[in-house]
Short mmCIF file of C-alpha atoms in Angstrom, two decimals:
data_model
loop_
_atom_site.label_atom_id
_atom_site.label_comp_id
_atom_site.label_asym_id
_atom_site.label_seq_id
_atom_site.Cartn_x
_atom_site.Cartn_y
_atom_site.Cartn_z
CA MET A 1 -4.86 -31.35 13.50
CA THR A 2 -2.20 -31.10 10.80
CA VAL A 3 -3.07 -28.78 7.93
CA SER A 4 -1.42 -29.65 4.61
CA PHE A 5 0.59 -26.86 3.05
CA GLU A 6 0.62 -26.21 -0.66
CA PRO A 7 3.48 -23.87 -1.70
CA LEU A 8 1.65 -22.59 -4.78
CA PRO A 9 -2.12 -23.12 -4.51
CA ALA A 10 -4.28 -23.16 -7.61
CA ILE A 11 -5.86 -19.86 -8.61
CA PRO A 12 -7.31 -19.96 -12.15
CA LEU A 13 -8.02 -16.46 -13.43
CA GLU A 14 -11.68 -17.15 -14.17
CA SER A 15 -12.26 -18.47 -10.65
CA TRP A 16 -11.99 -14.98 -9.17
CA ARG A 17 -12.04 -12.51 -12.07
CA PRO A 18 -14.92 -10.33 -10.70
CA THR A 19 -13.19 -9.97 -7.32
CA LYS A 20 -9.88 -9.28 -9.07
CA GLU A 21 -11.39 -6.51 -11.19
CA THR A 22 -12.88 -4.80 -8.15
CA LEU A 23 -9.77 -5.23 -6.01
CA HIS A 24 -7.54 -3.92 -8.80
CA ARG A 25 -9.49 -0.67 -8.80
CA PHE A 26 -9.42 -0.46 -4.99
CA ALA A 27 -5.64 -0.86 -5.24
CA GLN A 28 -5.41 1.92 -7.81
CA ILE A 29 -7.37 4.34 -5.64
CA VAL A 30 -5.07 3.89 -2.66
CA GLY A 31 -2.03 3.71 -4.94
CA LYS A 32 -2.88 7.14 -6.30
CA VAL A 33 -3.00 8.41 -2.71
CA ALA A 34 0.55 7.10 -2.29
CA LEU A 35 1.60 8.73 -5.55
CA THR A 36 0.22 12.06 -4.30
CA LYS A 37 1.45 11.95 -0.68
CA GLY A 38 4.68 9.94 -0.89
CA VAL A 39 8.23 11.30 -0.98
CA ARG A 40 9.24 10.64 -4.57
CA ARG A 41 11.80 7.86 -4.98
CA ASN A 42 13.71 6.72 -8.04
CA HIS A 43 11.78 4.43 -10.39
CA TRP A 44 8.52 5.27 -8.57
CA TRP A 45 9.30 3.07 -5.56
CA HIS A 46 7.36 5.42 -3.25
CA MET A 47 3.97 4.61 -4.76
CA THR A 48 4.07 0.80 -4.81
CA TYR A 49 2.84 -1.63 -2.16
CA ARG A 50 4.92 -3.87 0.10
CA LEU A 51 3.61 -7.20 1.34
CA THR A 52 2.89 -7.85 5.01
CA ALA A 53 1.74 -11.03 6.76
CA ARG A 54 -1.87 -9.86 6.34
CA GLY A 55 -1.95 -7.98 3.05
CA TRP A 56 -0.40 -4.94 1.39
CA THR A 57 0.79 -1.65 2.77
CA THR A 58 1.97 1.62 1.35
CA VAL A 59 5.33 2.96 2.49
CA PRO A 60 4.99 5.70 5.13
CA LEU A 61 3.36 8.70 3.48
CA GLY A 62 3.08 12.37 4.39
CA SER A 63 5.55 15.13 5.20
CA ALA A 64 7.93 15.55 8.12
CA ARG A 65 7.30 19.30 7.83
CA THR A 66 3.53 19.25 8.17
CA GLY A 67 2.50 15.73 9.25
CA PRO A 68 0.92 13.43 9.91
CA VAL A 69 2.87 10.43 8.69
CA PHE A 70 0.45 7.68 7.69
CA THR A 71 0.14 4.32 5.97
CA CYS A 72 -2.72 2.65 4.11
CA ALA A 73 -2.81 -1.11 4.60
CA PHE A 74 -5.11 -3.70 3.05
CA ASP A 75 -5.88 -6.49 5.54
CA PHE A 76 -7.15 -9.61 3.78
CA PHE A 77 -8.07 -11.38 7.01
CA ASP A 78 -10.20 -8.62 8.53
CA HIS A 79 -11.07 -7.44 4.98
CA VAL A 80 -10.53 -3.77 5.67
CA LEU A 81 -8.33 -0.94 4.50
CA ARG A 82 -6.67 0.44 7.62
CA ILE A 83 -5.38 4.02 7.42
CA ALA A 84 -3.16 4.70 10.45
CA THR A 85 -1.12 7.73 11.51
CA ASP A 86 1.96 8.29 13.67
CA GLN A 87 -0.36 10.03 16.14
CA GLY A 88 -1.78 6.66 17.16
CA ILE A 89 -5.16 6.96 15.48
CA HIS A 90 -6.63 5.08 12.55
CA VAL A 91 -9.76 4.51 10.51
CA GLU A 92 -10.94 1.27 8.91
CA ILE A 93 -12.82 0.98 5.64
CA ASP A 94 -14.65 -2.23 4.75
CA LEU A 95 -13.71 -4.03 1.55
CA VAL A 96 -16.84 -6.18 1.49
CA ASP A 97 -20.11 -4.89 -0.03
CA GLN A 98 -18.45 -1.87 -1.58
CA SER A 99 -18.60 -0.55 -5.11
CA VAL A 100 -15.58 1.29 -6.44
CA ALA A 101 -17.56 4.50 -6.03
CA THR A 102 -18.45 3.95 -2.37
CA PHE A 103 -14.94 2.72 -1.54
CA TYR A 104 -13.44 5.82 -3.18
CA GLY A 105 -15.71 8.09 -1.16
CA ASP A 106 -14.93 6.25 2.07
CA VAL A 107 -11.19 6.53 1.46
CA LEU A 108 -11.36 10.29 0.94
CA ASN A 109 -13.63 10.72 3.97
CA GLY A 110 -11.35 8.55 6.09
CA LEU A 111 -8.33 10.61 5.14
CA ARG A 112 -10.18 13.83 6.02
CA ASP A 113 -11.15 12.38 9.40
CA LEU A 114 -7.42 11.97 10.06
CA ASP A 115 -6.71 15.57 8.93
CA ILE A 116 -5.04 14.37 5.74
CA GLU A 117 -5.93 16.39 2.68
CA VAL A 118 -5.56 14.57 -0.63
CA VAL A 119 -6.49 15.72 -4.12
CA LEU A 120 -5.91 13.10 -6.80
CA ALA A 121 -4.74 14.54 -10.09
CA HIS A 122 -6.38 11.76 -12.10
CA PRO A 123 -9.16 10.05 -10.10
CA HIS A 124 -9.75 7.49 -12.86
CA PRO A 125 -8.49 3.93 -13.43
CA PHE A 126 -5.11 3.68 -15.14
CA ASP A 127 -4.81 1.57 -18.29
CA LEU A 128 -8.05 -0.33 -17.69
CA PRO A 129 -11.03 -0.60 -20.05
CA ASP A 130 -12.98 2.03 -18.08
CA ALA A 131 -10.08 4.48 -17.85
CA ARG A 132 -12.33 7.41 -18.73
CA ARG A 133 -14.83 6.75 -15.95
CA PRO A 134 -14.15 8.54 -12.66
CA PHE A 135 -13.88 6.30 -9.60
CA GLU A 136 -16.79 8.16 -8.04
CA ASP A 137 -19.06 7.02 -10.89
CA ASP A 138 -18.14 3.33 -10.86
CA ASP A 139 -21.02 1.38 -9.38
CA GLU A 140 -20.37 -1.53 -11.75
CA HIS A 141 -17.39 -3.09 -9.98
CA ARG A 142 -18.62 -4.23 -6.58
CA ASP A 143 -17.74 -7.94 -6.39
CA TYR A 144 -15.49 -8.84 -3.47
CA ASP A 145 -15.43 -12.45 -2.29
CA PRO A 146 -13.41 -12.54 0.98
CA ASP A 147 -12.27 -16.14 0.52
CA LYS A 148 -11.05 -15.49 -3.01
CA ALA A 149 -9.30 -12.25 -2.02
CA GLN A 150 -7.58 -14.07 0.83
CA LEU A 151 -6.49 -16.89 -1.48
CA ALA A 152 -5.09 -14.40 -3.99
CA PHE A 153 -3.14 -12.69 -1.25
CA GLY A 154 -1.83 -16.07 -0.10
CA VAL A 155 -0.48 -16.68 -3.61
CA GLN A 156 1.12 -13.25 -3.68
CA SER A 157 2.65 -13.86 -0.26
CA GLN A 158 4.28 -17.07 -1.44
CA VAL A 159 5.51 -15.49 -4.68
CA GLY A 160 6.83 -12.59 -2.62
CA ARG A 161 9.00 -14.97 -0.59
CA ILE A 162 10.27 -16.57 -3.82
CA LEU A 163 11.22 -13.14 -5.16
CA GLU A 164 12.91 -12.27 -1.85
CA GLU A 165 14.98 -15.45 -2.08
CA PHE A 166 15.87 -14.60 -5.67
CA SER A 167 16.74 -11.04 -4.64
CA ALA A 168 19.14 -12.31 -1.99
CA THR A 169 21.53 -13.53 -4.70
CA TYR A 170 22.19 -10.04 -6.11
CA SER A 171 24.36 -7.36 -4.50
CA GLY A 172 23.84 -4.54 -7.00
CA LYS A 173 21.13 -1.90 -7.09
CA ILE A 174 17.84 -3.70 -6.65
CA SER A 175 14.26 -2.61 -5.99
CA PRO A 176 12.12 -3.83 -3.11
CA VAL A 177 9.84 -6.74 -3.87
CA GLN A 178 6.77 -4.65 -4.64
CA LEU A 179 3.22 -4.80 -5.89
CA PHE A 180 2.54 -2.46 -8.80
CA TRP A 181 -1.05 -1.27 -8.51
CA HIS A 182 -1.33 -0.04 -12.10
CA THR A 183 -0.64 -3.47 -13.63
CA PHE A 184 -1.47 -5.56 -10.53
CA ASP A 185 1.74 -7.60 -10.65
CA ILE A 186 4.37 -8.32 -8.02
CA ALA A 187 7.97 -7.92 -9.13
CA VAL A 188 11.57 -7.06 -8.33
CA GLN A 189 14.01 -5.19 -10.59
CA ARG A 190 17.79 -5.60 -10.82
CA PHE A 191 19.66 -2.61 -12.23
CA SER A 192 23.05 -2.07 -13.79
CA PRO A 193 24.79 1.33 -13.45
CA ARG A 194 24.29 2.00 -17.17
CA HIS A 195 22.10 5.04 -17.83
CA ILE A 196 19.46 4.77 -20.53
CA GLU A 197 18.35 7.93 -22.32
CA LEU A 198 14.90 7.43 -23.78
CA PRO A 199 13.52 9.91 -26.31
CA GLU A 200 11.67 12.92 -24.94
CA THR A 201 8.63 11.69 -26.82
CA VAL A 202 8.41 8.78 -24.37
CA ASP A 203 6.13 9.55 -21.43
CA SER A 204 7.74 10.62 -18.17
CA VAL A 205 6.46 7.59 -16.24
CA THR A 206 8.25 5.20 -18.60
CA ARG A 207 11.40 7.32 -18.74
CA GLU A 208 11.74 7.23 -14.95
CA ALA A 209 10.98 3.51 -14.72
CA TYR A 210 13.59 2.62 -17.35
CA SER A 211 16.27 5.25 -16.75
CA ARG A 212 18.76 2.47 -15.93
CA GLU A 213 19.38 -0.86 -17.62
CA VAL A 214 17.12 -3.31 -15.83
CA ILE A 215 16.17 -6.97 -15.58
CA SER A 216 12.70 -7.34 -14.10
CA SER A 217 11.28 -10.54 -12.62
CA GLY A 218 7.72 -11.00 -11.44
CA PHE A 219 4.31 -12.61 -11.45
CA TRP A 220 0.78 -11.62 -12.34
CA PHE A 221 -2.59 -13.35 -12.14
CA GLY A 222 -3.30 -13.11 -15.86
CA ASP A 223 -5.23 -10.79 -18.13
CA GLU A 224 -7.00 -10.76 -21.49
CA LYS A 225 -3.74 -11.38 -23.36
CA VAL A 226 -2.32 -14.02 -21.02
CA PRO A 227 -5.37 -15.67 -19.42
CA GLU A 228 -3.56 -17.63 -16.69
CA PRO A 229 -1.30 -16.89 -13.71
CA THR A 230 2.24 -16.49 -15.04
CA PHE A 231 5.79 -15.85 -13.90
CA TYR A 232 7.61 -13.44 -16.21
CA SER A 233 10.96 -11.75 -16.74
CA TYR A 234 12.48 -9.35 -19.27
CA THR A 235 15.59 -7.25 -19.90
CA ALA A 236 15.33 -3.59 -20.92
CA PRO A 237 16.80 -2.51 -23.21
CA GLU A 238 16.74 -5.97 -24.74
CA PRO A 239 20.19 -7.11 -25.89
CA ALA A 240 20.49 -8.63 -29.36
CA GLY A 241 19.93 -12.37 -29.48
CA LEU A 242 18.18 -12.68 -26.12
CA ALA A 243 15.03 -14.34 -27.45
CA GLU A 244 17.14 -17.02 -29.14
CA ARG A 245 18.58 -18.16 -25.81
CA ALA A 246 17.34 -21.39 -24.24
CA LEU A 247 15.45 -21.15 -20.95
CA THR A 248 14.84 -23.47 -18.04
CA PRO A 249 12.66 -25.13 -16.85
CA PRO A 250 11.69 -26.62 -20.23
CA ASP A 251 8.16 -25.14 -20.13
CA ALA A 252 9.54 -21.57 -20.02
CA HIS A 253 9.45 -19.73 -23.32
CA TRP A 254 9.89 -16.34 -24.97
CA VAL A 255 6.95 -14.30 -26.25
CA ALA A 256 6.83 -11.08 -28.23
CA SER A 257 6.06 -8.17 -25.90
CA GLY A 258 5.90 -4.59 -27.14
CA SER A 259 9.02 -3.95 -29.18
CA GLY A 260 10.91 -6.81 -27.53
CA HIS A 261 10.36 -10.10 -25.72
CA SER A 262 9.44 -11.39 -22.29
CA ALA A 263 10.06 -14.82 -20.86
CA TYR A 264 6.95 -16.58 -19.53
CA TYR A 265 6.64 -19.58 -17.25
CA ALA A 266 3.11 -20.68 -16.40
CA TYR A 267 2.31 -20.76 -12.70
CA ASP A 268 0.50 -24.07 -13.17
CA ALA A 269 3.57 -25.55 -14.88
CA ALA A 270 5.60 -24.77 -11.77
CA ARG A 271 2.84 -26.20 -9.56
CA GLN A 272 3.05 -29.52 -11.37
CA THR A 273 6.75 -30.02 -10.66
CA ALA A 274 8.18 -31.83 -7.65
CA ASP A 275 9.61 -28.53 -6.38
CA PRO A 276 7.38 -25.58 -7.42
CA VAL A 277 9.42 -22.99 -5.52
CA GLY A 278 12.70 -24.28 -6.91
CA SER A 279 11.26 -24.33 -10.42
CA ALA A 280 10.21 -20.68 -10.17
CA LEU A 281 13.66 -19.74 -8.86
CA GLU A 282 15.28 -21.68 -11.69
CA PHE A 283 13.19 -19.74 -14.20
CA PHE A 284 14.12 -16.33 -12.78
CA GLN A 285 17.79 -17.25 -12.63
CA SER A 286 17.76 -18.61 -16.18
CA VAL A 287 16.34 -15.39 -17.63
CA TYR A 288 18.64 -13.21 -15.53
CA ALA A 289 21.76 -15.19 -16.53
CA ASN A 290 20.94 -14.86 -20.22
CA GLY A 291 20.06 -11.18 -20.07
CA ALA A 292 22.99 -10.19 -17.88
CA GLU A 293 25.51 -12.07 -20.01
CA LEU A 294 24.32 -10.56 -23.30
CA ALA A 295 24.11 -7.07 -21.76
CA GLY A 296 27.65 -7.35 -20.43
CA TRP A 297 26.95 -7.21 -16.69
CA ASP A 298 29.76 -8.20 -14.31
CA THR A 299 27.84 -11.10 -12.83
CA ASP A 300 30.78 -12.38 -10.78
CA GLN A 301 30.89 -9.11 -8.85
CA LEU A 302 27.12 -8.83 -8.56
CA THR A 303 26.39 -12.35 -7.34
CA CYS A 304 25.97 -13.06 -3.63
CA TRP A 305 24.46 -16.52 -3.13
CA GLY A 306 22.54 -16.74 0.11
CA GLY A 307 22.69 -12.97 0.56
CA ILE A 308 26.36 -13.12 1.56
CA THR A 309 28.91 -10.55 0.38
CA ASP A 310 31.52 -11.27 3.06
CA PRO A 311 34.36 -12.80 0.98
CA VAL A 312 35.32 -15.24 3.74
CA LEU A 313 31.83 -16.60 4.30
CA LYS A 314 31.09 -16.40 0.60
CA ARG A 315 33.56 -19.19 -0.20
CA GLY A 316 31.38 -21.69 1.64
CA THR A 317 28.10 -20.84 -0.06
CA ALA A 318 26.49 -22.45 -3.08
CA PRO A 319 23.50 -21.56 -5.27
CA TRP A 320 20.15 -23.21 -4.73
CA PRO A 321 19.09 -25.87 -4.34
CA GLY A 322 22.15 -26.59 -2.16
#
């Protein structure tokens, strides 16, 4: 039997909002474990998730001096969190029929069973409406529909491949394609060598994230302000005149965001085109080209279509969709 493949399946925000709200908090719990037990990397890359064929995983956590090394991986086919160590042992924690409170307790107990001691500095949600409520007291968020969680992961997996293809065209400093658990978006960041000194009054998280000039490209499922799945991109610091630049595809547009602007391209607008993947790539490239030009980046030196930097092979390459 042939199964039809849809590159970007439909996922309206309201169709899975309760599962999303629960899963977002699950992600924050494990993300805070990574923040506590990871080896700190520039721009907080140690605490984000990477995509696998089955879900998300932390980077390897723990210390080479004391051990054990471990990972925490969400599996959206078995619907478990799998905590595994380099000693060949693991524990599994169910995602179904769990409140945030019970999941939080199971995660801490699972870590203890593996002789991993973790104390979270702030065991509360970050930047969510219930930010003052400890995880251990949250019996409200307990919706987890396996089919909807699996669909959402499928969307992220596809977007992740799009961002990997986009990443392959840049030879400068670039982040992994990563899932940010605090905002629940998947993104990749391109950096220039230019240092940015933010005021000391700016919080340390933001100062580290934006310590270099950056163009960020990503996707999120939507929220109260943008109630639909959306591709986005922005340049920080924002160069003068950026929001006056034309974007492609035609449905892409600039919106005010904080003290600057972000470019938005609705996921459903891409879905309705003849080539949804190509349309998303066109959007990311359009925003990058505008931001990099106005910020004075040496795009000729930084471009490597098809992931090729070899100058001999490079002559025979062309940008998508070729």
